[in-house]
């Protein structure tokens, strides 16, 4: 128990509490402020986007939907989840060659954002890799499990198609020219975050991922067991997003908030833990290119909404998180320009 009060530097890369299977949550993993709704949150009644039918998202301001009939076969989803689990269950030594605290690396393994450095550490393990265009990145992905590249490669290619269709629904709904941004989206980035949260001995103390919104346009997420919560901004309460077999969860990210000049709001979310159930999620974060400066287009300004956000790129965001903790103010808040309502 001597390490219970140790500083974060004792939990540096490869030495996190969860990788070592510590039977308690060390002090520097304790998420503040304590929030009693963590483990008994209400279940969110998730709206559905049925890709087999005609959809109209007009008038919506928040999108945390589940997509059904997206065209990705169950076997492809199962394949991706099985290689994700195969990688996450390798020994720490086997994963070590991907280990890095450099947030700019296109392939990296870690636990927090900067292991042993962030003020509050996360109870998770993750592999992140770039994946669009596939042929530019796939050779850098893990060699183990042997079918990782094949199975994850198939899933991410199909997921990219779903992301492009969903982006089209959103641009249509705000009256932007239907193919507006098509080129930027086709040439954009897809970053996969494959995350495992091992059971936590004191799940009410730590988080798998603290509250944040994603710096991307759209996140398309698969989870094999519950844990994802979203913040209902009207009531300021956390709601649990249920697991629906075969469905993909879509969360609007910061770039869509900026591009629609605030008509859509990016979704604040976090991951809570279980004392007995391991959890795996695969998040596909879809955004415009690394150096594309994202800002509200002129079509999105009106009398009450001149450009409400400063321009920024994915690269700027990575620079920000390399210097700051997730809890130290949000990147999106820094982009907001105060305007009279
Ligand atoms: O594990 C999850 O369900 C969410 C992961 C997440 O929020 C992220 O990778 O940004
Ligand atoms: Fe996220």
Short mmCIF file of C-alpha atoms and ligand atoms in Angstrom, two decimals:
data_model
loop_
_atom_site.label_atom_id
_atom_site.label_comp_id
_atom_site.label_asym_id
_atom_site.label_seq_id
_atom_site.Cartn_x
_atom_site.Cartn_y
_atom_site.Cartn_z
CA UNK A 1 0.00 0.00 0.00
CA UNK A 2 3.08 2.23 0.28
CA UNK A 3 2.49 3.53 -3.24
CA UNK A 4 -1.07 4.64 -2.61
CA UNK A 5 -0.06 8.27 -2.08
CA UNK A 6 2.81 8.37 -4.57
CA UNK A 7 2.98 11.10 -7.16
CA UNK A 8 2.10 10.45 -10.80
CA UNK A 9 5.72 9.94 -11.79
CA UNK A 10 5.60 6.56 -10.01
CA UNK A 11 3.07 5.46 -12.62
CA UNK A 12 5.12 6.19 -15.72
CA UNK A 13 4.81 4.38 -19.05
CA UNK A 14 4.33 0.65 -18.63
CA UNK A 15 4.03 1.01 -14.85
CA UNK A 16 0.45 2.19 -14.51
CA UNK A 17 -1.67 0.89 -11.62
CA UNK A 18 -3.95 -1.02 -13.97
CA UNK A 19 -1.11 -2.62 -15.96
CA UNK A 20 0.36 -3.80 -12.66
CA UNK A 21 -3.04 -4.91 -11.38
CA UNK A 22 -2.83 -2.95 -8.13
CA UNK A 23 -5.67 -3.85 -5.75
CA UNK A 24 -6.44 -0.17 -4.96
CA UNK A 25 -6.71 3.16 -6.76
CA UNK A 26 -3.64 5.34 -6.07
CA UNK A 27 -4.26 8.96 -5.15
CA UNK A 28 -3.16 10.35 -8.49
CA UNK A 29 -5.88 8.39 -10.29
CA UNK A 30 -8.63 9.95 -8.22
CA UNK A 31 -10.99 11.88 -10.45
CA UNK A 32 -12.22 15.15 -8.92
CA UNK A 33 -14.74 16.31 -8.02
CA UNK A 34 -16.30 13.12 -6.75
CA UNK A 35 -19.63 12.63 -8.46
CA UNK A 36 -22.19 10.22 -7.05
CA UNK A 37 -23.96 9.76 -10.39
CA UNK A 38 -20.95 7.93 -11.77
CA UNK A 39 -22.15 4.43 -11.21
CA UNK A 40 -25.93 4.88 -11.02
CA UNK A 41 -26.59 7.24 -13.94
CA UNK A 42 -29.92 7.14 -15.80
CA UNK A 43 -29.87 5.38 -19.13
CA UNK A 44 -30.00 7.78 -22.08
CA UNK A 45 -32.81 7.17 -24.56
CA UNK A 46 -30.59 7.25 -27.65
CA UNK A 47 -32.21 8.49 -30.89
CA UNK A 48 -31.60 6.30 -33.94
CA UNK A 49 -30.26 7.13 -37.39
CA UNK A 50 -31.42 4.34 -39.73
CA UNK A 51 -29.11 4.45 -42.72
CA UNK A 52 -31.51 2.28 -44.71
CA UNK A 53 -34.13 5.06 -44.68
CA UNK A 54 -34.28 8.77 -45.45
CA UNK A 55 -33.02 10.83 -42.53
CA UNK A 56 -33.46 14.47 -41.75
CA UNK A 57 -31.52 15.89 -38.83
CA UNK A 58 -32.77 19.45 -39.41
CA UNK A 59 -33.46 21.36 -36.22
CA UNK A 60 -31.30 19.16 -34.02
CA UNK A 61 -28.58 20.72 -31.92
CA UNK A 62 -27.18 17.66 -30.18
CA UNK A 63 -26.28 14.38 -31.80
CA UNK A 64 -25.57 11.36 -29.67
CA UNK A 65 -27.31 8.85 -31.85
CA UNK A 66 -27.00 5.20 -32.64
CA UNK A 67 -26.62 4.30 -36.29
CA UNK A 68 -28.33 1.12 -37.47
CA UNK A 69 -28.35 -0.48 -40.91
CA UNK A 70 -24.97 1.13 -41.50
CA UNK A 71 -23.91 -1.71 -43.80
CA UNK A 72 -20.99 -3.01 -41.71
CA UNK A 73 -21.53 -6.72 -41.18
CA UNK A 74 -21.65 -8.20 -37.72
CA UNK A 75 -18.67 -10.43 -38.60
CA UNK A 76 -16.56 -7.37 -39.47
CA UNK A 77 -17.46 -5.74 -36.15
CA UNK A 78 -16.74 -8.95 -34.24
CA UNK A 79 -13.41 -9.28 -36.10
CA UNK A 80 -12.37 -5.74 -35.10
CA UNK A 81 -13.36 -6.31 -31.47
CA UNK A 82 -11.49 -9.62 -31.35
CA UNK A 83 -8.18 -8.19 -32.66
CA UNK A 84 -8.61 -5.15 -30.41
CA UNK A 85 -8.90 -7.50 -27.45
CA UNK A 86 -5.98 -9.57 -28.80
CA UNK A 87 -3.74 -6.52 -28.86
CA UNK A 88 -4.85 -5.10 -25.49
CA UNK A 89 -4.26 -8.48 -23.83
CA UNK A 90 -0.64 -8.78 -25.01
CA UNK A 91 1.85 -8.46 -22.19
CA UNK A 92 3.09 -4.97 -21.36
CA UNK A 93 6.53 -6.02 -22.74
CA UNK A 94 4.96 -6.96 -26.08
CA UNK A 95 3.15 -3.63 -26.29
CA UNK A 96 6.23 -1.68 -25.19
CA UNK A 97 7.51 -0.98 -28.69
CA UNK A 98 4.45 1.19 -29.36
CA UNK A 99 4.62 2.96 -25.99
CA UNK A 100 4.97 6.73 -26.18
CA UNK A 101 3.95 9.96 -24.48
CA UNK A 102 4.36 11.85 -27.78
CA UNK A 103 0.79 12.76 -28.79
CA UNK A 104 1.96 13.49 -32.36
CA UNK A 105 2.95 9.85 -33.04
CA UNK A 106 0.71 8.18 -35.64
CA UNK A 107 0.75 4.87 -33.72
CA UNK A 108 1.06 4.77 -29.95
CA UNK A 109 0.22 2.73 -26.89
CA UNK A 110 -0.39 4.29 -23.49
CA UNK A 111 -2.78 4.64 -20.58
CA UNK A 112 -3.36 8.33 -19.78
CA UNK A 113 -2.68 11.08 -22.31
CA UNK A 114 0.84 11.46 -20.93
CA UNK A 115 1.56 8.54 -18.64
CA UNK A 116 3.09 9.53 -15.32
CA UNK A 117 2.81 13.23 -16.23
CA UNK A 118 -0.89 14.20 -16.35
CA UNK A 119 -2.09 15.36 -12.94
CA UNK A 120 -4.90 12.81 -12.91
CA UNK A 121 -4.12 9.45 -14.52
CA UNK A 122 -6.75 7.42 -16.42
CA UNK A 123 -7.72 3.82 -15.61
CA UNK A 124 -7.45 2.46 -19.14
CA UNK A 125 -5.01 1.11 -21.70
CA UNK A 126 -5.17 2.22 -25.34
CA UNK A 127 -3.73 1.87 -28.80
CA UNK A 128 -4.23 4.84 -31.11
CA UNK A 129 -3.41 4.77 -34.78
CA UNK A 130 -4.07 6.81 -37.87
CA UNK A 131 -5.96 4.86 -40.50
CA UNK A 132 -7.08 7.03 -43.43
CA UNK A 133 -5.89 6.72 -46.14
CA UNK A 134 -5.28 3.13 -45.10
CA UNK A 135 -2.30 2.40 -47.34
CA UNK A 136 -0.40 5.31 -45.81
CA UNK A 137 -0.60 3.97 -42.25
CA UNK A 138 -1.40 0.25 -42.11
CA UNK A 139 2.23 -0.87 -42.32
CA UNK A 140 2.89 0.92 -39.02
CA UNK A 141 0.14 -0.93 -37.13
CA UNK A 142 0.92 -3.77 -34.71
CA UNK A 143 2.13 -7.08 -36.15
CA UNK A 144 0.45 -8.89 -33.31
CA UNK A 145 -2.14 -10.38 -33.27
CA UNK A 146 -1.26 -11.66 -36.74
CA UNK A 147 -4.69 -10.78 -38.18
CA UNK A 148 -4.80 -7.28 -36.59
CA UNK A 149 -4.09 -5.44 -39.84
CA UNK A 150 -6.53 -7.50 -41.89
CA UNK A 151 -9.48 -7.36 -39.50
CA UNK A 152 -9.04 -3.81 -38.21
CA UNK A 153 -8.25 -2.65 -41.78
CA UNK A 154 -11.56 -4.02 -43.07
CA UNK A 155 -13.49 -2.39 -40.23
CA UNK A 156 -11.89 1.06 -40.56
CA UNK A 157 -12.40 1.19 -44.34
CA UNK A 158 -16.11 0.48 -43.94
CA UNK A 159 -16.35 2.85 -40.99
CA UNK A 160 -14.89 5.66 -43.10
CA UNK A 161 -17.80 5.23 -45.55
CA UNK A 162 -20.31 5.46 -42.70
CA UNK A 163 -18.57 8.61 -41.40
CA UNK A 164 -18.77 10.23 -44.82
CA UNK A 165 -22.50 9.45 -45.13
CA UNK A 166 -23.15 10.78 -41.63
CA UNK A 167 -21.18 13.96 -42.36
CA UNK A 168 -23.36 14.45 -45.41
CA UNK A 169 -26.52 14.19 -43.26
CA UNK A 170 -25.16 16.89 -41.00
CA UNK A 171 -24.07 19.31 -43.72
CA UNK A 172 -27.47 18.84 -45.41
CA UNK A 173 -29.34 19.52 -42.17
CA UNK A 174 -27.82 22.97 -41.69
CA UNK A 175 -28.38 23.95 -45.30
CA UNK A 176 -24.77 23.82 -46.40
CA UNK A 177 -24.36 22.81 -50.00
CA UNK A 178 -24.68 18.99 -49.93
CA UNK A 179 -21.21 18.36 -51.20
CA UNK A 180 -19.71 21.19 -49.18
CA UNK A 181 -16.54 19.93 -47.53
CA UNK A 182 -16.69 16.66 -49.47
CA UNK A 183 -13.11 16.98 -50.63
CA UNK A 184 -11.88 17.99 -47.18
CA UNK A 185 -13.75 15.07 -45.63
CA UNK A 186 -12.47 12.56 -48.22
CA UNK A 187 -8.94 13.81 -47.60
CA UNK A 188 -9.46 14.07 -43.86
CA UNK A 189 -8.13 12.02 -41.00
CA UNK A 190 -9.45 8.94 -39.29
CA UNK A 191 -7.80 8.19 -35.96
CA UNK A 192 -8.74 4.94 -34.26
CA UNK A 193 -8.68 4.77 -30.46
CA UNK A 194 -8.81 1.15 -29.29
CA UNK A 195 -9.37 1.30 -25.54
CA UNK A 196 -9.60 -1.26 -22.77
CA UNK A 197 -10.65 -0.55 -19.21
CA UNK A 198 -9.63 -3.40 -16.91
CA UNK A 199 -11.87 -3.97 -13.87
CA UNK A 200 -11.12 -1.37 -11.21
CA UNK A 201 -10.95 -2.28 -7.51
CA UNK A 202 -12.56 1.06 -6.52
CA UNK A 203 -14.61 2.13 -9.54
CA UNK A 204 -16.20 5.05 -7.73
CA UNK A 205 -12.80 6.76 -7.39
CA UNK A 206 -11.26 6.71 -10.88
CA UNK A 207 -12.39 7.15 -14.48
CA UNK A 208 -11.53 5.29 -17.67
CA UNK A 209 -11.61 8.63 -19.47
CA UNK A 210 -12.40 11.97 -17.78
CA UNK A 211 -15.00 14.40 -19.17
CA UNK A 212 -14.06 15.80 -22.58
CA UNK A 213 -15.38 16.47 -26.05
CA UNK A 214 -13.55 15.05 -29.07
CA UNK A 215 -11.51 17.36 -31.31
CA UNK A 216 -12.83 15.89 -34.54
CA UNK A 217 -15.95 16.19 -36.66
CA UNK A 218 -17.59 12.90 -35.80
CA UNK A 219 -16.73 10.04 -33.49
CA UNK A 220 -18.20 6.66 -34.40
CA UNK A 221 -17.97 4.32 -31.46
CA UNK A 222 -18.37 0.64 -30.68
CA UNK A 223 -18.46 -0.53 -27.05
CA UNK A 224 -18.69 -4.14 -25.91
CA UNK A 225 -20.03 -3.28 -22.45
CA UNK A 226 -21.46 -0.17 -20.76
CA UNK A 227 -19.29 2.65 -19.45
CA UNK A 228 -19.79 5.56 -21.82
CA UNK A 229 -21.70 8.48 -20.28
CA UNK A 230 -22.75 11.75 -21.87
CA UNK A 231 -23.42 15.03 -20.11
CA UNK A 232 -26.96 16.33 -20.50
CA UNK A 233 -26.14 20.03 -20.63
CA UNK A 234 -29.74 21.10 -19.87
CA UNK A 235 -29.79 19.35 -16.51
CA UNK A 236 -26.04 19.04 -15.98
CA UNK A 237 -26.42 15.32 -15.28
CA UNK A 238 -24.54 12.32 -16.61
CA UNK A 239 -26.49 9.74 -18.62
CA UNK A 240 -25.34 6.22 -19.44
CA UNK A 241 -25.24 5.29 -23.14
CA UNK A 242 -26.50 1.69 -23.40
CA UNK A 243 -24.80 -0.96 -25.53
CA UNK A 244 -26.89 -1.92 -28.54
CA UNK A 245 -25.64 -4.98 -30.40
CA UNK A 246 -24.42 -4.08 -33.91
CA UNK A 247 -25.19 -0.34 -33.60
CA UNK A 248 -22.59 2.41 -33.85
CA UNK A 249 -22.76 5.40 -31.54
CA UNK A 250 -22.18 8.76 -33.18
CA UNK A 251 -20.94 11.70 -31.11
CA UNK A 252 -20.61 15.14 -32.65
CA UNK A 253 -17.16 16.62 -32.08
CA UNK A 254 -15.66 20.11 -31.81
CA UNK A 255 -15.01 20.55 -35.56
CA UNK A 256 -18.72 20.14 -36.36
CA UNK A 257 -19.57 22.68 -33.64
CA UNK A 258 -17.13 25.14 -35.23
CA UNK A 259 -18.13 24.41 -38.84
CA UNK A 260 -21.83 24.88 -38.04
CA UNK A 261 -21.00 28.00 -36.01
CA UNK A 262 -22.55 26.48 -32.90
CA UNK A 263 -25.75 25.09 -34.42
CA UNK A 264 -24.54 21.66 -33.33
CA UNK A 265 -22.84 21.30 -29.97
CA UNK A 266 -20.02 18.86 -29.40
CA UNK A 267 -20.87 16.17 -26.89
CA UNK A 268 -19.16 16.07 -23.50
CA UNK A 269 -18.58 12.44 -22.51
CA UNK A 270 -16.56 10.27 -20.14
CA UNK A 271 -16.06 6.59 -19.30
CA UNK A 272 -16.91 5.08 -15.93
CA UNK A 273 -15.50 1.83 -14.58
CA UNK A 274 -16.71 -1.51 -13.30
CA UNK A 275 -15.29 -3.63 -10.49
CA UNK A 276 -15.72 -6.89 -12.38
CA UNK A 277 -16.41 -6.30 -16.07
CA UNK A 278 -13.52 -5.55 -18.45
CA UNK A 279 -14.57 -3.20 -21.25
CA UNK A 280 -13.35 -2.60 -24.79
CA UNK A 281 -14.29 0.28 -27.07
CA UNK A 282 -13.20 1.19 -30.58
CA UNK A 283 -13.65 4.87 -31.38
CA UNK A 284 -13.12 6.19 -34.90
CA UNK A 285 -12.41 9.93 -34.75
CA UNK A 286 -13.05 11.55 -38.13
CA UNK A 287 -11.76 15.03 -38.78
CA UNK A 288 -10.45 17.33 -41.46
CA UNK A 289 -6.77 17.06 -42.42
CA UNK A 290 -4.00 17.54 -39.86
CA UNK A 291 -3.17 21.11 -40.94
CA UNK A 292 -6.54 22.28 -42.28
CA UNK A 293 -7.62 25.42 -40.44
CA UNK A 294 -11.21 24.85 -39.38
CA UNK A 295 -13.46 27.87 -38.90
CA UNK A 296 -17.13 28.78 -39.38
CA UNK A 297 -17.76 29.22 -43.13
CA UNK A 298 -19.42 32.50 -44.20
CA UNK A 299 -22.69 30.63 -44.95
CA UNK A 300 -23.04 29.81 -41.27
CA UNK A 301 -22.94 33.43 -40.09
CA UNK A 302 -26.18 35.31 -39.57
CA UNK A 303 -27.25 38.44 -37.73
CA UNK A 304 -27.02 36.69 -34.37
CA UNK A 305 -24.14 34.43 -35.17
CA UNK A 306 -21.10 36.05 -36.70
CA UNK A 307 -18.13 33.70 -36.61
CA UNK A 308 -18.23 32.49 -33.02
CA UNK A 309 -15.01 30.44 -33.07
CA UNK A 310 -11.38 31.08 -33.84
CA UNK A 311 -9.74 28.91 -36.45
CA UNK A 312 -7.75 25.85 -35.39
CA UNK A 313 -6.34 22.63 -36.80
CA UNK A 314 -5.92 19.10 -35.50
CA UNK A 315 -2.22 19.87 -35.22
CA UNK A 316 -2.98 22.87 -32.95
CA UNK A 317 -5.11 20.61 -30.77
CA UNK A 318 -2.31 18.03 -30.42
CA UNK A 319 0.09 20.82 -29.45
CA UNK A 320 -2.42 21.93 -26.81
CA UNK A 321 -2.80 18.50 -25.19
CA UNK A 322 0.95 17.93 -25.27
CA UNK A 323 1.25 20.89 -22.88
CA UNK A 324 -2.00 20.71 -20.87
CA UNK A 325 -4.06 18.17 -18.98
CA UNK A 326 -7.55 17.25 -20.13
CA UNK A 327 -8.93 18.88 -16.98
CA UNK A 328 -7.15 22.21 -17.53
CA UNK A 329 -9.83 23.97 -19.58
CA UNK A 330 -11.09 22.69 -22.86
CA UNK A 331 -9.52 23.46 -26.22
CA UNK A 332 -12.98 24.28 -27.60
CA UNK A 333 -13.57 26.87 -24.87
CA UNK A 334 -10.38 28.63 -25.96
CA UNK A 335 -11.70 28.85 -29.51
CA UNK A 336 -14.95 30.54 -28.49
CA UNK A 337 -15.26 34.24 -29.27
CA UNK A 338 -17.52 36.09 -26.86
CA UNK A 339 -20.44 37.67 -28.66
CA UNK A 340 -23.59 39.39 -27.49
CA UNK A 341 -26.55 37.00 -27.83
O1 LIG B 1 -14.25 4.34 -24.54
C1 LIG B 1 -15.17 5.06 -24.91
O2 LIG B 1 -16.35 4.67 -24.96
C2 LIG B 1 -14.93 6.50 -25.30
C3 LIG B 1 -13.52 6.78 -25.72
C4 LIG B 1 -13.35 8.23 -25.98
O3 LIG B 1 -14.10 9.06 -25.52
C5 LIG B 1 -12.23 8.71 -26.81
O4 LIG B 1 -11.37 7.90 -27.21
O5 LIG B 1 -12.20 9.92 -27.10
FE1 LIG B 2 -13.95 10.88 -26.59
#
